[in-house]
Amino acid sequence: MGLLEDLAGNVLGGSLGNRGGGGSPMISMVLQLINSQPGGLAGLLSKFQQGGLGEMAASWVGTGRNMPVSANQLQSVLGGDMMGQLASQLGIAPEEASSQLADVLPGLVDKLTPGGEMPQGDLMSTGMDLLKGFMK
C-alpha cells in the first residue's frame, strides 16, 4: 500500500493525528508548511540542500526509493520554531510533530512530484485532490 493510501486510511480511521480529529490536520499542516516556504516546494527542498541533506530530499522527488528522514534531521533543517508552530497547531508535543512529519514528508513530496517533476500551482489543492482520489 502506498503512502497516500495509508494516509487516506488514517484520515478515515483517525489514527494519524487523532488528537486533532483525524489524519487530515497533519496532512493539511504539511501542505501548508510546504506552501509557506519561500519558493514553495522548491524552497523547502533548497533548505534540505543547504542543511546537507540534498541527496535525501532529491530521493523524494526522484523516481527511485525515498530515503527516510529522522525527526532530529527535520529539527536541524526546519528549525525548532517551525516544528514548535506545527506542534502547537496540531496540539501535540514538538517531538511528536517532528516524528509524524518525518513519517509523512518523504512520501508526500514523492507523490507531489510524479515522474520527478515539480508540481505547478497550489500544492494544498493538489495534495488534497490526491487524497480525495484514494477515498472514493
MMTF fields as JSON, N, C-alpha, C and O atoms, coordinates in Angstrom:
{
  "mmtfVersion": "1.0.0",
  "mmtfProducer": "UNKNOWN",
  "numBonds": 543,
  "numAtoms": 544,
  "numGroups": 136,
  "numChains": 1,
  "numModels": 1,
  "chainsPerModel": [1],
  "groupsPerChain": [136],
  "chainIdList": ["A"],
  "bondAtomList": [4, 2, 8, 6, 12, 10, 16, 14, 20, 18, 24, 22, 28, 26, 32, 30, 36, 34, 40, 38, 44, 42, 48, 46, 52, 50, 56, 54, 60, 58, 64, 62, 68, 66, 72, 70, 76, 74, 80, 78, 84, 82, 88, 86, 92, 90, 96, 94, 100, 98, 104, 102, 108, 106, 112, 110, 116, 114, 120, 118, 124, 122, 128, 126, 132, 130, 136, 134, 140, 138, 144, 142, 148, 146, 152, 150, 156, 154, 160, 158, 164, 162, 168, 166, 172, 170, 176, 174, 180, 178, 184, 182, 188, 186, 192, 190, 196, 194, 200, 198, 204, 202, 208, 206, 212, 210, 216, 214, 220, 218, 224, 222, 228, 226, 232, 230, 236, 234, 240, 238, 244, 242, 248, 246, 252, 250, 256, 254, 260, 258, 264, 262, 268, 266, 272, 270, 276, 274, 280, 278, 284, 282, 288, 286, 292, 290, 296, 294, 300, 298, 304, 302, 308, 306, 312, 310, 316, 314, 320, 318, 324, 322, 328, 326, 332, 330, 336, 334, 340, 338, 344, 342, 348, 346, 352, 350, 356, 354, 360, 358, 364, 362, 368, 366, 372, 370, 376, 374, 380, 378, 384, 382, 388, 386, 392, 390, 396, 394, 400, 398, 404, 402, 408, 406, 412, 410, 416, 414, 420, 418, 424, 422, 428, 426, 432, 430, 436, 434, 440, 438, 444, 442, 448, 446, 452, 450, 456, 454, 460, 458, 464, 462, 468, 466, 472, 470, 476, 474, 480, 478, 484, 482, 488, 486, 492, 490, 496, 494, 500, 498, 504, 502, 508, 506, 512, 510, 516, 514, 520, 518, 524, 522, 528, 526, 532, 530, 536, 534, 540, 538],
  "bondOrderList": [1, 1, 1, 1, 1, 1, 1, 1, 1, 1, 1, 1, 1, 1, 1, 1, 1, 1, 1, 1, 1, 1, 1, 1, 1, 1, 1, 1, 1, 1, 1, 1, 1, 1, 1, 1, 1, 1, 1, 1, 1, 1, 1, 1, 1, 1, 1, 1, 1, 1, 1, 1, 1, 1, 1, 1, 1, 1, 1, 1, 1, 1, 1, 1, 1, 1, 1, 1, 1, 1, 1, 1, 1, 1, 1, 1, 1, 1, 1, 1, 1, 1, 1, 1, 1, 1, 1, 1, 1, 1, 1, 1, 1, 1, 1, 1, 1, 1, 1, 1, 1, 1, 1, 1, 1, 1, 1, 1, 1, 1, 1, 1, 1, 1, 1, 1, 1, 1, 1, 1, 1, 1, 1, 1, 1, 1, 1, 1, 1, 1, 1, 1, 1, 1, 1],
  "groupList": [{"groupName": "MET", "atomNameList": ["N", "CA", "C", "O"], "elementList": ["N", "C", "C", "O"], "formalChargeList": [0, 0, 0, 0], "bondAtomList": [1, 0, 2, 1, 3, 2], "bondOrderList": [1, 1, 2], "singleLetterCode": "M", "chemCompType": "L-PEPTIDE LINKING"}, {"groupName": "GLY", "atomNameList": ["N", "CA", "C", "O"], "elementList": ["N", "C", "C", "O"], "formalChargeList": [0, 0, 0, 0], "bondAtomList": [1, 0, 2, 1, 3, 2], "bondOrderList": [1, 1, 2], "singleLetterCode": "G", "chemCompType": "PEPTIDE LINKING"}, {"groupName": "LEU", "atomNameList": ["N", "CA", "C", "O"], "elementList": ["N", "C", "C", "O"], "formalChargeList": [0, 0, 0, 0], "bondAtomList": [1, 0, 2, 1, 3, 2], "bondOrderList": [1, 1, 2], "singleLetterCode": "L", "chemCompType": "L-PEPTIDE LINKING"}, {"groupName": "GLU", "atomNameList": ["N", "CA", "C", "O"], "elementList": ["N", "C", "C", "O"], "formalChargeList": [0, 0, 0, 0], "bondAtomList": [1, 0, 2, 1, 3, 2], "bondOrderList": [1, 1, 2], "singleLetterCode": "E", "chemCompType": "L-PEPTIDE LINKING"}, {"groupName": "ASP", "atomNameList": ["N", "CA", "C", "O"], "elementList": ["N", "C", "C", "O"], "formalChargeList": [0, 0, 0, 0], "bondAtomList": [1, 0, 2, 1, 3, 2], "bondOrderList": [1, 1, 2], "singleLetterCode": "D", "chemCompType": "L-PEPTIDE LINKING"}, {"groupName": "ALA", "atomNameList": ["N", "CA", "C", "O"], "elementList": ["N", "C", "C", "O"], "formalChargeList": [0, 0, 0, 0], "bondAtomList": [1, 0, 2, 1, 3, 2], "bondOrderList": [1, 1, 2], "singleLetterCode": "A", "chemCompType": "L-PEPTIDE LINKING"}, {"groupName": "ASN", "atomNameList": ["N", "CA", "C", "O"], "elementList": ["N", "C", "C", "O"], "formalChargeList": [0, 0, 0, 0], "bondAtomList": [1, 0, 2, 1, 3, 2], "bondOrderList": [1, 1, 2], "singleLetterCode": "N", "chemCompType": "L-PEPTIDE LINKING"}, {"groupName": "VAL", "atomNameList": ["N", "CA", "C", "O"], "elementList": ["N", "C", "C", "O"], "formalChargeList": [0, 0, 0, 0], "bondAtomList": [1, 0, 2, 1, 3, 2], "bondOrderList": [1, 1, 2], "singleLetterCode": "V", "chemCompType": "L-PEPTIDE LINKING"}, {"groupName": "SER", "atomNameList": ["N", "CA", "C", "O"], "elementList": ["N", "C", "C", "O"], "formalChargeList": [0, 0, 0, 0], "bondAtomList": [1, 0, 2, 1, 3, 2], "bondOrderList": [1, 1, 2], "singleLetterCode": "S", "chemCompType": "L-PEPTIDE LINKING"}, {"groupName": "ARG", "atomNameList": ["N", "CA", "C", "O"], "elementList": ["N", "C", "C", "O"], "formalChargeList": [0, 0, 0, 0], "bondAtomList": [1, 0, 2, 1, 3, 2], "bondOrderList": [1, 1, 2], "singleLetterCode": "R", "chemCompType": "L-PEPTIDE LINKING"}, {"groupName": "PRO", "atomNameList": ["N", "CA", "C", "O"], "elementList": ["N", "C", "C", "O"], "formalChargeList": [0, 0, 0, 0], "bondAtomList": [1, 0, 2, 1, 3, 2], "bondOrderList": [1, 1, 2], "singleLetterCode": "P", "chemCompType": "L-PEPTIDE LINKING"}, {"groupName": "ILE", "atomNameList": ["N", "CA", "C", "O"], "elementList": ["N", "C", "C", "O"], "formalChargeList": [0, 0, 0, 0], "bondAtomList": [1, 0, 2, 1, 3, 2], "bondOrderList": [1, 1, 2], "singleLetterCode": "I", "chemCompType": "L-PEPTIDE LINKING"}, {"groupName": "GLN", "atomNameList": ["N", "CA", "C", "O"], "elementList": ["N", "C", "C", "O"], "formalChargeList": [0, 0, 0, 0], "bondAtomList": [1, 0, 2, 1, 3, 2], "bondOrderList": [1, 1, 2], "singleLetterCode": "Q", "chemCompType": "L-PEPTIDE LINKING"}, {"groupName": "LYS", "atomNameList": ["N", "CA", "C", "O"], "elementList": ["N", "C", "C", "O"], "formalChargeList": [0, 0, 0, 0], "bondAtomList": [1, 0, 2, 1, 3, 2], "bondOrderList": [1, 1, 2], "singleLetterCode": "K", "chemCompType": "L-PEPTIDE LINKING"}, {"groupName": "PHE", "atomNameList": ["N", "CA", "C", "O"], "elementList": ["N", "C", "C", "O"], "formalChargeList": [0, 0, 0, 0], "bondAtomList": [1, 0, 2, 1, 3, 2], "bondOrderList": [1, 1, 2], "singleLetterCode": "F", "chemCompType": "L-PEPTIDE LINKING"}, {"groupName": "TRP", "atomNameList": ["N", "CA", "C", "O"], "elementList": ["N", "C", "C", "O"], "formalChargeList": [0, 0, 0, 0], "bondAtomList": [1, 0, 2, 1, 3, 2], "bondOrderList": [1, 1, 2], "singleLetterCode": "W", "chemCompType": "L-PEPTIDE LINKING"}, {"groupName": "THR", "atomNameList": ["N", "CA", "C", "O"], "elementList": ["N", "C", "C", "O"], "formalChargeList": [0, 0, 0, 0], "bondAtomList": [1, 0, 2, 1, 3, 2], "bondOrderList": [1, 1, 2], "singleLetterCode": "T", "chemCompType": "L-PEPTIDE LINKING"}],
  "groupTypeList": [0, 1, 2, 2, 3, 4, 2, 5, 1, 6, 7, 2, 1, 1, 8, 2, 1, 6, 9, 1, 1, 1, 1, 8, 10, 0, 11, 8, 0, 7, 2, 12, 2, 11, 6, 8, 12, 10, 1, 1, 2, 5, 1, 2, 2, 8, 13, 14, 12, 12, 1, 1, 2, 1, 3, 0, 5, 5, 8, 15, 7, 1, 16, 1, 9, 6, 0, 10, 7, 8, 5, 6, 12, 2, 12, 8, 7, 2, 1, 1, 4, 0, 0, 1, 12, 2, 5, 8, 12, 2, 1, 11, 5, 10, 3, 3, 5, 8, 8, 12, 2, 5, 4, 7, 2, 10, 1, 2, 7, 4, 13, 2, 16, 10, 1, 1, 3, 0, 10, 12, 1, 4, 2, 0, 8, 16, 1, 0, 4, 2, 2, 13, 1, 14, 0, 13],
  "groupIdList": [1, 2, 3, 4, 5, 6, 7, 8, 9, 10, 11, 12, 13, 14, 15, 16, 17, 18, 19, 20, 21, 22, 23, 24, 25, 26, 27, 28, 29, 30, 31, 32, 33, 34, 35, 36, 37, 38, 39, 40, 41, 42, 43, 44, 45, 46, 47, 48, 49, 50, 51, 52, 53, 54, 55, 56, 57, 58, 59, 60, 61, 62, 63, 64, 65, 66, 67, 68, 69, 70, 71, 72, 73, 74, 75, 76, 77, 78, 79, 80, 81, 82, 83, 84, 85, 86, 87, 88, 89, 90, 91, 92, 93, 94, 95, 96, 97, 98, 99, 100, 101, 102, 103, 104, 105, 106, 107, 108, 109, 110, 111, 112, 113, 114, 115, 116, 117, 118, 119, 120, 121, 122, 123, 124, 125, 126, 127, 128, 129, 130, 131, 132, 133, 134, 135, 136],
  "secStructList": [7, 7, 2, 2, 2, 2, 2, 2, 2, 2, 2, 2, 2, 6, 7, 6, 6, 4, 4, 4, 6, 1, 1, 2, 2, 2, 2, 2, 2, 2, 2, 2, 2, 2, 2, 2, 1, 6, 6, 2, 2, 2, 2, 2, 2, 2, 2, 2, 2, 2, 6, 6, 7, 2, 2, 2, 2, 2, 2, 2, 2, 1, 1, 1, 7, 7, 7, 7, 7, 7, 2, 2, 2, 2, 2, 2, 2, 2, 7, 2, 2, 2, 2, 2, 2, 2, 2, 2, 2, 2, 6, 1, 7, 2, 2, 2, 2, 2, 2, 2, 2, 2, 2, 2, 2, 2, 2, 2, 2, 2, 2, 2, 1, 4, 4, 4, 7, 7, 7, 7, 1, 7, 2, 2, 2, 2, 2, 2, 2, 2, 2, 2, 2, 2, 2, 7],
  "xCoordList": [0.853, 0.0, 0.9, 1.899, 0.563, 1.343, 1.067, 0.119, 1.907, 1.786, 0.446, -0.197, 0.009, -1.258, -2.427, -3.421, -2.316, -3.357, -3.346, -4.397, -2.137, -2.016, -2.609, -3.357, -2.263, -2.773, -4.287, -4.969, -4.808, -6.26, -6.917, -7.95, -6.311, -6.838, -6.785, -7.697, -5.709, -5.584, -6.585, -7.104, -6.856, -7.874, -9.207, -9.924, -9.53, -10.805, -10.809, -11.827, -9.655, -9.584, -9.255, -9.45, -8.755, -8.468, -7.217, -7.067, -6.297, -5.137, -3.986, -3.18, -3.859, -2.78, -3.29, -4.273, -2.624, -3.049, -4.409, -5.19, -4.699, -6.03, -6.399, -7.582, -5.414, -5.74, -6.386, -7.096, -6.128, -6.687, -7.947, -8.467, -8.453, -9.703, -9.533, -10.391, -8.432, -8.233, -6.913, -6.211, -6.563, -5.279, -5.193, -4.096, -6.323, -6.271, -5.606, -5.004, -5.669, -4.947, -3.438, -2.822, -2.836, -1.401, -1.079, -0.124, -1.863, -1.627, -1.794, -0.98, -2.829, -3.045, -1.881, -1.433, -1.386, -0.264, 0.994, 1.742, 1.233, 2.41, 2.292, 3.267, 1.121, 0.921, 1.057, 1.618, 0.553, 0.718, 2.184, 2.66, 2.899, 4.321, 5.057, 5.889, 4.748, 5.38, 5.007, 5.873, 3.72, 3.264, 3.807, 3.973, 4.088, 4.543, 6.018, 6.488, 6.739, 8.16, 8.354, 7.648, 9.298, 9.613, 10.056, 11.035, 9.34, 9.629, 8.843, 9.028, 7.963, 7.12, 7.94, 8.866, 7.599, 8.272, 9.749, 10.6, 10.06, 11.462, 12.232, 13.391, 11.599, 12.233, 12.482, 13.53, 11.52, 11.694, 12.835, 13.676, 12.867, 13.932, 15.291, 16.306, 15.309, 16.538, 17.063, 18.274, 16.157, 16.568, 17.283, 18.274, 16.774, 17.421, 18.795, 19.746, 18.908, 20.195, 21.178, 22.31, 20.749, 21.607, 21.988, 23.055, 21.113, 21.366, 22.17, 22.33, 22.679, 23.484, 22.68, 23.233, 21.379, 20.512, 19.895, 18.802, 20.61, 20.103, 19.866, 18.883, 20.772, 20.609, 19.343, 18.622, 19.093, 17.889, 16.636, 15.736, 16.586, 15.417, 15.249, 14.127, 16.36, 16.293, 15.69, 15.04, 15.903, 15.325, 13.807, 13.135, 13.262, 11.81, 11.199, 10.092, 11.926, 11.438, 11.66, 10.824, 12.77, 13.113, 12.165, 11.234, 12.425, 11.529, 11.971, 11.281, 13.103, 13.579, 13.014, 12.008, 13.694, 13.288, 13.506, 14.508, 12.574, 12.672, 13.551, 13.314, 14.562, 15.394, 14.612, 13.933, 14.703, 13.987, 14.689, 15.884, 13.926, 14.45, 14.087, 13.021, 14.964, 14.686, 14.083, 14.188, 13.467, 12.91, 14.014, 13.803, 15.188, 16.309, 16.792, 17.135, 16.821, 17.227, 16.232, 16.63, 14.942, 13.932, 14.122, 14.043, 14.372, 14.615, 15.795, 15.752, 16.845, 18.05, 17.79, 18.242, 17.069, 16.829, 15.742, 15.907, 14.642, 13.495, 13.532, 12.925, 14.234, 14.347, 13.281, 12.175, 13.646, 12.741, 11.495, 10.424, 11.632, 10.468, 9.387, 8.21, 9.798, 8.82, 8.181, 6.974, 8.993, 8.445, 7.523, 6.515, 7.862, 7.002, 5.668, 4.629, 5.69, 4.439, 3.575, 2.369, 4.187, 3.449, 2.826, 1.651, 3.626, 3.131, 1.979, 0.981, 2.126, 1.09, -0.217, -1.291, -0.12, -1.319, -1.992, -3.213, -1.191, -1.743, -2.134, -2.83, -1.684, -1.992, -1.213, -1.713, 0.033, 0.886, 2.255, 2.557, 3.072, 4.424, 5.292, 5.083, 6.266, 7.151, 7.86, 8.04, 8.26, 8.934, 8.003, 8.424, 6.738, 5.757, 5.486, 5.344, 5.415, 5.21, 6.367, 6.156, 7.593, 8.77, 8.736, 9.049, 8.359, 8.295, 7.231, 7.477, 6.054, 4.985, 5.361, 5.087, 5.986, 6.418, 7.463, 7.451, 8.367, 9.38, 8.729, 9.239, 7.62, 6.897, 6.169, 6.062, 5.671, 4.785, 5.511, 5.198, 6.475, 7.067, 7.693, 7.399, 8.541, 9.153, 8.131, 8.255, 7.149, 6.141, 5.238, 4.827, 4.926, 4.068, 4.793, 4.211, 6.067, 6.849, 6.937, 6.822, 7.141, 7.208, 5.926, 5.974, 4.792, 3.504, 3.198, 2.484, 3.732, 3.512, 4.425, 4.246, 5.404, 6.359, 6.371, 7.402, 5.239, 5.187, 6.198, 6.342, 6.885, 7.869, 9.056, 9.797, 9.254, 10.374, 10.186, 11.149, 8.95, 8.64, 8.055, 7.194, 8.536, 7.99, 6.575, 6.33, 5.646, 4.261, 4.103, 4.901, 3.081, 2.718, 1.468, 0.61, 1.35, 0.122, 0.149, 1.21, -1.031, -1.245, -1.089, -1.866, -0.084, 0.164, -0.93, -1.201, -1.56, -2.627, -3.749, -4.235, -4.154, -5.219, -4.772, -5.525, -3.54, -3.017, -2.976, -3.406, -2.456, -2.357, -3.709, -3.908, -4.629, -5.966, -6.688, -7.431, -6.483, -7.067, -6.518, -7.261, -5.217, -4.626, -5.282, -5.607, -5.476, -6.112, -7.553, -7.99, -8.288, -9.683, -9.802, -10.751, -8.838, -8.847, -8.77, -9.344, -8.063, -7.934, -9.14, -9.334, -9.956, -11.093, -12.358, -13.389, -12.306, -13.505, -13.754, -14.72],
  "yCoordList": [-1.168, 0.0, 1.232, 1.262, 2.245, 3.464, 4.413, 4.233, 5.425, 6.379, 7.086, 7.184, 7.581, 8.308, 7.386, 7.815, 6.123, 5.173, 5.014, 4.977, 4.919, 4.839, 6.085, 5.999, 7.253, 8.499, 8.576, 8.994, 8.174, 8.192, 7.256, 7.586, 6.077, 5.153, 5.746, 5.551, 6.473, 7.113, 8.244, 8.462, 8.967, 10.017, 9.385, 9.871, 8.307, 7.64, 6.934, 6.907, 6.356, 5.623, 6.492, 6.073, 7.703, 8.62, 8.305, 8.79, 7.493, 7.132, 8.113, 8.196, 8.866, 9.845, 11.183, 11.719, 11.702, 12.987, 12.909, 13.858, 11.771, 11.569, 12.595, 12.777, 13.269, 14.327, 15.504, 16.302, 15.604, 16.704, 16.321, 17.111, 15.123, 14.717, 14.039, 14.177, 13.299, 12.587, 12.959, 13.839, 12.287, 12.498, 13.766, 14.274, 14.292, 15.443, 16.663, 17.436, 16.897, 18.059, 17.969, 18.969, 16.797, 16.652, 16.865, 17.567, 16.268, 16.408, 17.865, 18.396, 18.506, 19.924, 20.764, 21.673, 20.468, 21.223, 21.028, 21.98, 19.805, 19.546, 20.307, 20.903, 20.297, 21.037, 22.538, 23.246, 23.028, 24.446, 24.779, 25.84, 23.865, 24.055, 24.212, 25.106, 23.352, 23.427, 24.731, 25.436, 25.052, 26.278, 27.541, 28.558, 27.495, 28.693, 28.995, 30.088, 28.039, 28.257, 29.236, 29.147, 30.171, 30.997, 30.079, 29.345, 30.127, 29.233, 27.935, 27.068, 27.784, 26.588, 25.323, 25.289, 24.294, 23.007, 23.134, 22.554, 23.883, 24.073, 24.765, 24.434, 25.712, 26.394, 25.459, 25.524, 24.589, 23.616, 22.667, 22.382, 22.181, 21.269, 21.963, 21.329, 23.249, 24.031, 24.072, 24.04, 24.142, 24.119, 22.811, 22.797, 21.724, 20.433, 20.407, 19.877, 20.971, 21.067, 21.864, 21.432, 23.014, 23.882, 23.218, 23.486, 22.352, 21.651, 20.374, 19.609, 20.137, 18.948, 17.691, 16.592, 17.841, 16.683, 16.714, 16.192, 17.331, 17.459, 16.132, 15.969, 15.172, 13.854, 13.168, 12.518, 13.326, 12.744, 13.356, 12.638, 14.685, 15.363, 15.037, 14.885, 14.931, 14.585, 13.195, 12.938, 12.303, 10.958, 10.992, 10.139, 11.972, 12.088, 12.56, 12.159, 13.413, 13.943, 12.937, 12.81, 12.226, 11.272, 10.09, 9.978, 9.225, 8.086, 6.827, 5.81, 6.871, 5.708, 5.669, 6.307, 4.897, 4.724, 6.021, 6.707, 6.356, 7.541, 7.245, 6.288, 8.072, 7.945, 8.486, 9.506, 7.81, 8.3, 9.517, 9.73, 10.293, 11.436, 11.229, 10.697, 11.644, 11.484, 12.776, 13.842, 12.655, 13.821, 14.822, 16.03, 14.336, 15.228, 15.974, 17.153, 15.293, 15.947, 17.045, 18.118, 16.779, 17.806, 19.005, 20.148, 18.754, 19.843, 20.69, 21.919, 20.019, 20.71, 21.573, 22.716, 21.031, 21.735, 22.798, 23.918, 22.456, 23.363, 24.297, 25.367, 23.897, 24.734, 24.43, 23.992, 24.674, 24.414, 25.279, 24.839, 26.515, 27.407, 26.852, 26.825, 26.409, 25.874, 24.601, 24.401, 23.735, 22.499, 22.809, 22.129, 23.827, 24.246, 24.771, 24.481, 25.544, 26.052, 24.899, 24.873, 23.948, 22.784, 22.022, 21.657, 21.788, 21.06, 21.798, 21.192, 23.104, 23.913, 23.834, 23.683, 23.936, 23.88, 22.514, 22.41, 21.467, 20.117, 19.725, 18.731, 20.511, 20.195, 19.005, 18.24, 18.852, 17.737, 18.29, 19.456, 17.454, 17.845, 18.021, 17.33, 18.937, 19.141, 17.865, 17.655, 17.02, 15.771, 14.861, 14.211, 14.825, 14.008, 14.598, 13.858, 15.919, 16.575, 16.266, 15.967, 16.339, 16.031, 14.587, 14.298, 13.699, 12.281, 12.019, 11.296, 12.615, 12.427, 13.055, 12.486, 14.222, 14.877, 14.028, 13.932, 13.412, 12.534, 11.341, 10.863, 10.867, 9.75, 10.172, 9.389, 11.395, 11.846, 12.555, 12.328, 13.406, 14.299, 13.603, 14.003, 12.582, 11.979, 11.438, 11.678, 10.727, 10.154, 11.198, 11.067, 12.234, 13.287, 14.056, 14.341, 14.393, 15.067, 14.169, 14.637, 12.879, 11.917, 11.93, 11.951, 11.918, 11.896, 13.233, 13.274, 14.324, 15.646, 15.902, 16.879, 15.018, 15.178, 13.93, 13.269, 13.606, 12.384, 12.451, 13.478, 11.348, 11.282, 12.192, 12.479, 12.655, 13.523, 14.964, 15.729, 15.34, 16.692, 17.52, 17.055, 18.752, 19.66, 20.072, 20.345, 20.117, 20.468, 21.95, 22.786, 22.243, 23.619, 23.968, 23.11, 25.206, 25.649, 25.416, 25.244, 25.412, 25.339, 23.91, 23.027, 23.688, 22.351, 21.88, 20.681, 22.788, 22.397, 21.726, 20.663, 22.339, 21.763, 20.454, 19.481, 20.429, 19.213, 18.067, 16.955, 18.338, 17.295, 16.795, 15.59, 17.697, 17.27, 16.52, 15.578, 16.919, 16.182, 14.762, 13.82, 14.602, 13.265, 12.417, 11.253, 12.992, 12.262, 11.892, 10.773, 12.835, 12.563, 11.399, 10.62, 11.267, 10.161, 8.804, 7.829, 8.739, 7.483, 7.185, 6.04, 8.188, 7.992, 7.633, 7.368, 7.618, 7.288, 5.814, 5.358],
  "zCoordList": [0.0, 0.0, 0.0, 0.718, -0.79, -0.896, 0.25, 1.014, 0.359, 1.463, 1.461, 2.506, 0.312, 0.313, 0.618, 1.206, 0.223, 0.621, 2.138, 2.777, 2.707, 4.171, 4.815, 5.789, 4.257, 4.82, 4.701, 5.637, 3.558, 3.387, 4.391, 4.974, 4.593, 5.59, 6.98, 7.784, 7.264, 8.568, 8.739, 9.834, 7.648, 7.721, 8.078, 8.953, 7.397, 7.651, 8.998, 9.689, 9.375, 10.628, 11.824, 12.965, 11.58, 12.662, 13.452, 14.574, 12.895, 13.694, 13.571, 14.498, 12.474, 12.354, 12.856, 12.346, 13.84, 14.39, 15.054, 14.99, 15.698, 16.248, 17.307, 17.597, 17.89, 18.845, 18.135, 18.746, 16.825, 16.061, 15.33, 14.543, 15.571, 14.956, 13.617, 12.745, 13.429, 12.183, 11.562, 12.061, 10.461, 9.825, 9.016, 8.783, 8.582, 7.695, 8.315, 7.569, 9.642, 10.172, 9.916, 9.547, 10.103, 9.871, 8.394, 8.058, 7.526, 6.089, 5.679, 4.923, 6.166, 5.865, 6.355, 5.656, 7.552, 8.096, 7.259, 7.034, 6.797, 5.969, 4.655, 4.199, 4.047, 2.799, 3.035, 2.198, 4.161, 4.493, 4.731, 4.328, 5.391, 5.626, 4.293, 4.137, 3.355, 2.039, 1.352, 0.834, 1.346, 0.675, 1.329, 0.655, 2.635, 3.335, 3.099, 3.412, 2.554, 2.297, 1.147, 0.142, 1.273, 0.104, -1.032, -0.902, -2.128, -3.242, -3.19, -4.044, -2.195, -2.098, -1.909, -1.099, -2.654, -2.534, -2.89, -2.215, -3.939, -4.323, -3.19, -2.937, -2.518, -1.394, -0.227, 0.415, 0.049, 1.123, 0.791, 1.644, -0.436, -0.846, -0.803, -0.515, -1.085, -1.003, 0.43, 0.65, 1.405, 2.817, 3.14, 3.87, 2.592, 2.823, 2.167, 2.742, 0.974, 0.279, 1.132, 1.35, 1.608, 2.426, 3.744, 4.295, 4.245, 5.501, 5.332, 6.283, 4.122, 3.877, 3.6, 3.591, 3.374, 3.142, 1.742, 1.522, 0.803, -0.559, -1.248, -1.971, -1.027, -1.649, -1.14, -1.897, 0.146, 0.74, 0.114, -0.32, 0.072, -0.488, -1.971, -2.452, -2.69, -4.115, -4.31, -5.323, -3.348, -3.471, -3.39, -3.969, -2.676, -2.551, -3.859, -4.218, -4.568, -5.84, -6.956, -7.851, -6.914, -7.962, -8.007, -7.21, -8.948, -9.17, -8.445, -8.51, -7.755, -7.007, -5.602, -5.29, -4.761, -3.364, -2.589, -2.79, -1.708, -0.858, 0.348, 1.086, 0.536, 1.726, 2.922, 2.806, 4.069, 5.257, 5.857, 5.656, 6.584, 7.318, 8.784, 9.096, 9.671, 11.1, 11.655, 11.048, 12.795, 13.48, 13.803, 13.693, 14.198, 14.508, 13.271, 13.352, 12.123, 10.881, 10.513, 10.061, 10.705, 10.43, 11.34, 10.89, 12.612, 13.564, 13.093, 13.147, 12.631, 12.19, 10.953, 10.886, 9.984, 8.721, 8.857, 8.374, 9.507, 9.567, 10.77, 10.749, 11.802, 12.99, 14.027, 13.71, 15.26, 16.378, 16.364, 16.781, 15.885, 15.846, 14.929, 15.288, 13.741, 12.792, 13.326, 13.188, 13.94, 14.487, 15.668, 15.863, 16.45, 17.556, 17.07, 17.662, 15.99, 15.41, 14.913, 15.16, 14.216, 13.712, 14.877, 14.837, 15.914, 17.09, 17.756, 18.145, 17.882, 18.515, 17.731, 18.314, 16.417, 15.58, 15.65, 15.531, 15.842, 15.921, 17.346, 17.551, 18.331, 19.714, 20.246, 21.071, 19.76, 20.192, 20.582, 20.329, 21.194, 21.584, 20.341, 19.344, 20.386, 19.233, 18.765, 17.565, 19.713, 19.347, 18.546, 17.59, 18.949, 18.234, 16.85, 15.878, 16.76, 15.464, 14.525, 13.35, 15.046, 14.232, 13.749, 12.594, 14.634, 14.285, 13.207, 12.241, 13.389, 12.398, 11.063, 10.007, 11.108, 9.876, 9.166, 7.939, 9.925, 9.343, 8.641, 7.628, 9.169, 8.553, 7.284, 6.34, 7.256, 6.179, 5.035, 3.866, 5.366, 4.369, 3.163, 2.037, 3.333, 2.141, 1.139, -0.062, 1.614, 0.725, 0.106, -1.047, 0.866, 0.335, -0.765, -1.812, -0.529, -1.576, -2.802, -3.934, -2.569, -3.677, -4.506, -5.736, -3.832, -4.542, -5.211, -6.213, -4.667, -5.261, -6.458, -7.185, -6.659, -7.759, -8.644, -8.766, -9.257, -10.07, -11.214, -11.877, -11.425, -12.5, -12.28, -13.22, -11.043, -10.738, -11.177, -11.234, -11.487, -11.957, -10.82, -10.073, -10.702, -9.706, -10.118, -11.293, -9.163, -9.486, -9.805, -9.381, -10.543, -10.856, -10.071, -9.864, -9.632, -8.969, -7.475, -6.874, -6.884, -5.445, -4.935, -5.298, -4.096, -3.566, -2.625, -2.554, -1.906, -0.987, -1.771, -1.383, -2.858, -3.684, -4.307, -4.328, -4.818, -5.44, -4.448, -4.756, -3.247, -2.224, -1.767, -1.614, -1.551, -1.124, -2.243, -1.969, -3.486, -4.609, -4.67, -4.95, -4.41, -4.373, -3.294, -3.529, -2.116, -1.033, -1.357, -1.087, -1.937, -2.279, -3.233, -3.146, -4.158, -5.105, -4.426, -4.911, -3.308, -2.582, -1.714, -1.307, -1.421, -0.528, -1.291, -0.673, -2.609, -3.392, -3.409, -4.02]
}
